[in-house]
Amino acid sequence: MSLRQWLRFLAIFPAIYRSALRQKHTNFHERWATLKGWCQTFFVKMKRTYRVVDRQSTIPLVAYYVSNHQGTFDPILLLAAIDQPLTFISKAENLKLPVIGTWGRLIEFITFKRESYDENVGMLRQAARVLKDGRSLLIFPEGTRSKSNATLPFKPGALLPAYLAKVPIVPITQVHTHELDRFGQWQHTLEVIIDEAIPYETYKVLPYAELAIQIQTQIDQNIKTRTR
């Protein structure tokens, strides 16, 4: 972003924080709707457009969204673009960030620490319980930003919650979103592609690793189609 755009972004931070404080006694859906509105406002203030390509014939009541991860602002874009209430599986460090941490707690981020195997296993089990309780989740199975339109290898274990909860998996493709991290070097319209959900009955016979490769291949193909 340019310096002017960064200043616009920082200027709305106090309002976003005050809004979070007013949400403490509301329910999850109200909190999510308020945060979604702020995420959409972010792109208006930044004067940055994005396009959503929704290929779903029906929207599952509960789903496990699996997205590639290109840049810092991907969660903001996905909250703005996806119409189904959901929360994120996120790094624990994000809860320490001003404003972001406050909202993360309000929409009940499920957090993990990269260096702790036991905590990560616990996180995946917690994610499965949340899905079984009827709330959709989104995960970035690369585990970190790719900082480009290329994808990093997907971690197969990231798909475990969907298997345990027996919910549909919805592949999400983000294109050009890494450009938001560049200082004044935006060239393309951002895109979010929401593919058809993969039912549990379809993927349950596949090993985690095979399904992870299939989803990554699908996302890579979407990116290739949009960037050729």
mmCIF file of N, CA and C in Angstrom, residues 97-151:
data_model
loop_
_atom_site.group_PDB
_atom_site.id
_atom_site.type_symbol
_atom_site.label_atom_id
_atom_site.label_comp_id
_atom_site.label_asym_id
_atom_site.label_seq_id
_atom_site.Cartn_x
_atom_site.Cartn_y
_atom_site.Cartn_z
ATOM 1 N N LEU A 97 -1.834 -8.809 18.720
ATOM 2 C CA LEU A 97 -1.808 -7.595 17.907
ATOM 3 C C LEU A 97 -2.941 -6.650 18.298
ATOM 4 N N PRO A 98 -2.684 -5.339 18.316
ATOM 5 C CA PRO A 98 -3.742 -4.376 18.633
ATOM 6 C C PRO A 98 -4.911 -4.501 17.664
ATOM 7 N N VAL A 99 -6.107 -4.381 18.176
ATOM 8 C CA VAL A 99 -7.361 -4.416 17.407
ATOM 9 C C VAL A 99 -7.597 -5.804 16.807
ATOM 10 N N ILE A 100 -6.625 -6.330 16.076
ATOM 11 C CA ILE A 100 -6.788 -7.650 15.466
ATOM 12 C C ILE A 100 -7.004 -8.705 16.547
ATOM 13 N N GLY A 101 -6.221 -8.627 17.620
ATOM 14 C CA GLY A 101 -6.377 -9.577 18.711
ATOM 15 C C GLY A 101 -7.733 -9.455 19.388
ATOM 16 N N THR A 102 -8.202 -8.220 19.548
ATOM 17 C CA THR A 102 -9.509 -7.993 20.168
ATOM 18 C C THR A 102 -10.611 -8.638 19.349
ATOM 19 N N TRP A 103 -10.576 -8.400 18.037
ATOM 20 C CA TRP A 103 -11.595 -8.991 17.170
ATOM 21 C C TRP A 103 -11.401 -10.501 17.049
ATOM 22 N N GLY A 104 -10.156 -10.957 17.080
ATOM 23 C CA GLY A 104 -9.909 -12.397 17.024
ATOM 24 C C GLY A 104 -10.585 -13.126 18.161
ATOM 25 N N ARG A 105 -10.534 -12.550 19.352
ATOM 26 C CA ARG A 105 -11.208 -13.164 20.500
ATOM 27 C C ARG A 105 -12.727 -13.101 20.339
ATOM 28 N N LEU A 106 -13.222 -11.998 19.783
ATOM 29 C CA LEU A 106 -14.669 -11.848 19.624
ATOM 30 C C LEU A 106 -15.260 -12.866 18.651
ATOM 31 N N ILE A 107 -14.510 -13.175 17.577
ATOM 32 C CA ILE A 107 -15.047 -14.184 16.655
ATOM 33 C C ILE A 107 -14.400 -15.553 16.921
ATOM 34 N N GLU A 108 -13.733 -15.636 18.078
ATOM 35 C CA GLU A 108 -13.293 -16.917 18.646
ATOM 36 C C GLU A 108 -12.317 -17.676 17.738
ATOM 37 N N PHE A 109 -11.229 -16.974 17.369
ATOM 38 C CA PHE A 109 -10.133 -17.635 16.655
ATOM 39 C C PHE A 109 -9.734 -18.916 17.385
ATOM 40 N N ILE A 110 -9.422 -19.934 16.630
ATOM 41 C CA ILE A 110 -8.765 -21.124 17.169
ATOM 42 C C ILE A 110 -7.290 -20.963 16.859
ATOM 43 N N THR A 111 -6.452 -20.956 17.881
ATOM 44 C CA THR A 111 -5.053 -20.602 17.673
ATOM 45 C C THR A 111 -4.117 -21.810 17.803
ATOM 46 N N PHE A 112 -2.928 -21.655 17.243
ATOM 47 C CA PHE A 112 -1.912 -22.688 17.319
ATOM 48 C C PHE A 112 -0.538 -22.034 17.442
ATOM 49 N N LYS A 113 0.426 -22.811 17.940
ATOM 50 C CA LYS A 113 1.824 -22.394 17.992
ATOM 51 C C LYS A 113 2.623 -23.347 17.128
ATOM 52 N N ARG A 114 3.338 -22.797 16.170
ATOM 53 C CA ARG A 114 4.064 -23.638 15.212
ATOM 54 C C ARG A 114 5.047 -24.592 15.890
ATOM 55 N N GLU A 115 5.636 -24.130 16.992
ATOM 56 C CA GLU A 115 6.717 -24.918 17.599
ATOM 57 C C GLU A 115 6.216 -26.025 18.532
ATOM 58 N N SER A 116 4.908 -26.072 18.804
ATOM 59 C CA SER A 116 4.374 -27.037 19.761
ATOM 60 C C SER A 116 3.508 -28.077 19.062
ATOM 61 N N TYR A 117 4.030 -29.296 18.933
ATOM 62 C CA TYR A 117 3.279 -30.382 18.291
ATOM 63 C C TYR A 117 2.013 -30.713 19.074
ATOM 64 N N ASP A 118 2.137 -30.846 20.399
ATOM 65 C CA ASP A 118 0.989 -31.219 21.213
ATOM 66 C C ASP A 118 -0.123 -30.175 21.122
ATOM 67 N N GLU A 119 0.255 -28.892 21.154
ATOM 68 C CA GLU A 119 -0.759 -27.834 21.060
ATOM 69 C C GLU A 119 -1.420 -27.835 19.683
ATOM 70 N N ASN A 120 -0.656 -28.141 18.647
ATOM 71 C CA ASN A 120 -1.233 -28.180 17.304
ATOM 72 C C ASN A 120 -2.228 -29.321 17.169
ATOM 73 N N VAL A 121 -1.916 -30.475 17.753
ATOM 74 C CA VAL A 121 -2.866 -31.589 17.745
ATOM 75 C C VAL A 121 -4.136 -31.195 18.490
ATOM 76 N N GLY A 122 -3.968 -30.544 19.640
ATOM 77 C CA GLY A 122 -5.124 -30.070 20.397
ATOM 78 C C GLY A 122 -5.944 -29.065 19.613
ATOM 79 N N MET A 123 -5.255 -28.194 18.858
ATOM 80 C CA MET A 123 -5.947 -27.201 18.037
ATOM 81 C C MET A 123 -6.817 -27.884 16.988
ATOM 82 N N LEU A 124 -6.279 -28.912 16.334
ATOM 83 C CA LEU A 124 -7.037 -29.603 15.294
ATOM 84 C C LEU A 124 -8.268 -30.295 15.876
ATOM 85 N N ARG A 125 -8.124 -30.862 17.067
ATOM 86 C CA ARG A 125 -9.275 -31.491 17.715
ATOM 87 C C ARG A 125 -10.319 -30.463 18.128
ATOM 88 N N GLN A 126 -9.851 -29.318 18.620
ATOM 89 C CA GLN A 126 -10.772 -28.240 18.967
ATOM 90 C C GLN A 126 -11.521 -27.761 17.730
ATOM 91 N N ALA A 127 -10.805 -27.658 16.606
ATOM 92 C CA ALA A 127 -11.441 -27.240 15.353
ATOM 93 C C ALA A 127 -12.528 -28.218 14.947
ATOM 94 N N ALA A 128 -12.272 -29.510 15.123
ATOM 95 C CA ALA A 128 -13.283 -30.516 14.796
ATOM 96 C C ALA A 128 -14.518 -30.342 15.670
ATOM 97 N N ARG A 129 -14.317 -30.042 16.961
ATOM 98 C CA ARG A 129 -15.469 -29.836 17.855
ATOM 99 C C ARG A 129 -16.282 -28.629 17.425
ATOM 100 N N VAL A 130 -15.594 -27.556 17.023
ATOM 101 C CA VAL A 130 -16.305 -26.350 16.572
ATOM 102 C C VAL A 130 -17.147 -26.658 15.325
ATOM 103 N N LEU A 131 -16.583 -27.411 14.406
ATOM 104 C CA LEU A 131 -17.330 -27.800 13.206
ATOM 105 C C LEU A 131 -18.544 -28.658 13.574
ATOM 106 N N LYS A 132 -18.355 -29.599 14.485
ATOM 107 C CA LYS A 132 -19.459 -30.459 14.905
ATOM 108 C C LYS A 132 -20.556 -29.658 15.597
ATOM 109 N N ASP A 133 -20.161 -28.560 16.245
ATOM 110 C CA ASP A 133 -21.136 -27.699 16.921
ATOM 111 C C ASP A 133 -21.874 -26.783 15.948
ATOM 112 N N GLY A 134 -21.492 -26.830 14.661
ATOM 113 C CA GLY A 134 -22.249 -26.091 13.660
ATOM 114 C C GLY A 134 -21.669 -24.770 13.216
ATOM 115 N N ARG A 135 -20.367 -24.540 13.461
ATOM 116 C CA ARG A 135 -19.750 -23.287 13.015
ATOM 117 C C ARG A 135 -18.690 -23.577 11.959
ATOM 118 N N SER A 136 -18.725 -22.810 10.882
ATOM 119 C CA SER A 136 -17.752 -22.980 9.809
ATOM 120 C C SER A 136 -16.393 -22.408 10.208
ATOM 121 N N LEU A 137 -15.342 -22.992 9.626
ATOM 122 C CA LEU A 137 -13.970 -22.587 9.913
ATOM 123 C C LEU A 137 -13.207 -22.376 8.613
ATOM 124 N N LEU A 138 -12.165 -21.557 8.686
ATOM 125 C CA LEU A 138 -11.265 -21.381 7.551
ATOM 126 C C LEU A 138 -9.833 -21.605 8.015
ATOM 127 N N ILE A 139 -9.069 -22.324 7.196
ATOM 128 C CA ILE A 139 -7.677 -22.584 7.506
ATOM 129 C C ILE A 139 -6.802 -22.302 6.290
ATOM 130 N N PHE A 140 -5.562 -21.873 6.551
ATOM 131 C CA PHE A 140 -4.547 -21.717 5.515
ATOM 132 C C PHE A 140 -3.579 -22.893 5.649
ATOM 133 N N PRO A 141 -3.735 -23.958 4.867
ATOM 134 C CA PRO A 141 -2.933 -25.168 5.078
ATOM 135 C C PRO A 141 -1.454 -25.036 4.708
ATOM 136 N N GLU A 142 -1.064 -23.930 4.074
ATOM 137 C CA GLU A 142 0.366 -23.715 3.831
ATOM 138 C C GLU A 142 1.096 -23.380 5.129
ATOM 139 N N GLY A 143 0.367 -22.807 6.073
ATOM 140 C CA GLY A 143 0.955 -22.467 7.362
ATOM 141 C C GLY A 143 1.624 -21.119 7.431
ATOM 142 N N THR A 144 1.872 -20.500 6.282
ATOM 143 C CA THR A 144 2.483 -19.178 6.229
ATOM 144 C C THR A 144 2.200 -18.570 4.863
ATOM 145 N N ARG A 145 2.550 -17.296 4.698
ATOM 146 C CA ARG A 145 2.294 -16.617 3.423
ATOM 147 C C ARG A 145 3.279 -17.066 2.351
ATOM 148 N N SER A 146 2.785 -17.230 1.137
ATOM 149 C CA SER A 146 3.680 -17.553 0.017
ATOM 150 C C SER A 146 4.311 -16.298 -0.573
ATOM 151 N N LYS A 147 3.682 -15.123 -0.350
ATOM 152 C CA LYS A 147 4.159 -13.822 -0.827
ATOM 153 C C LYS A 147 4.224 -13.756 -2.355
ATOM 154 N N SER A 148 3.422 -14.579 -3.025
ATOM 155 C CA SER A 148 3.396 -14.597 -4.491
ATOM 156 C C SER A 148 2.165 -15.371 -4.935
ATOM 157 N N ASN A 149 1.992 -15.509 -6.253
ATOM 158 C CA ASN A 149 0.893 -16.328 -6.773
ATOM 159 C C ASN A 149 1.232 -17.815 -6.782
ATOM 160 N N ALA A 150 2.442 -18.166 -6.377
ATOM 161 C CA ALA A 150 2.793 -19.575 -6.203
ATOM 162 C C ALA A 150 2.259 -20.040 -4.852
ATOM 163 N N THR A 151 2.024 -21.346 -4.721
ATOM 164 C CA THR A 151 1.603 -21.886 -3.433
ATOM 165 C C THR A 151 2.733 -22.700 -2.816
#
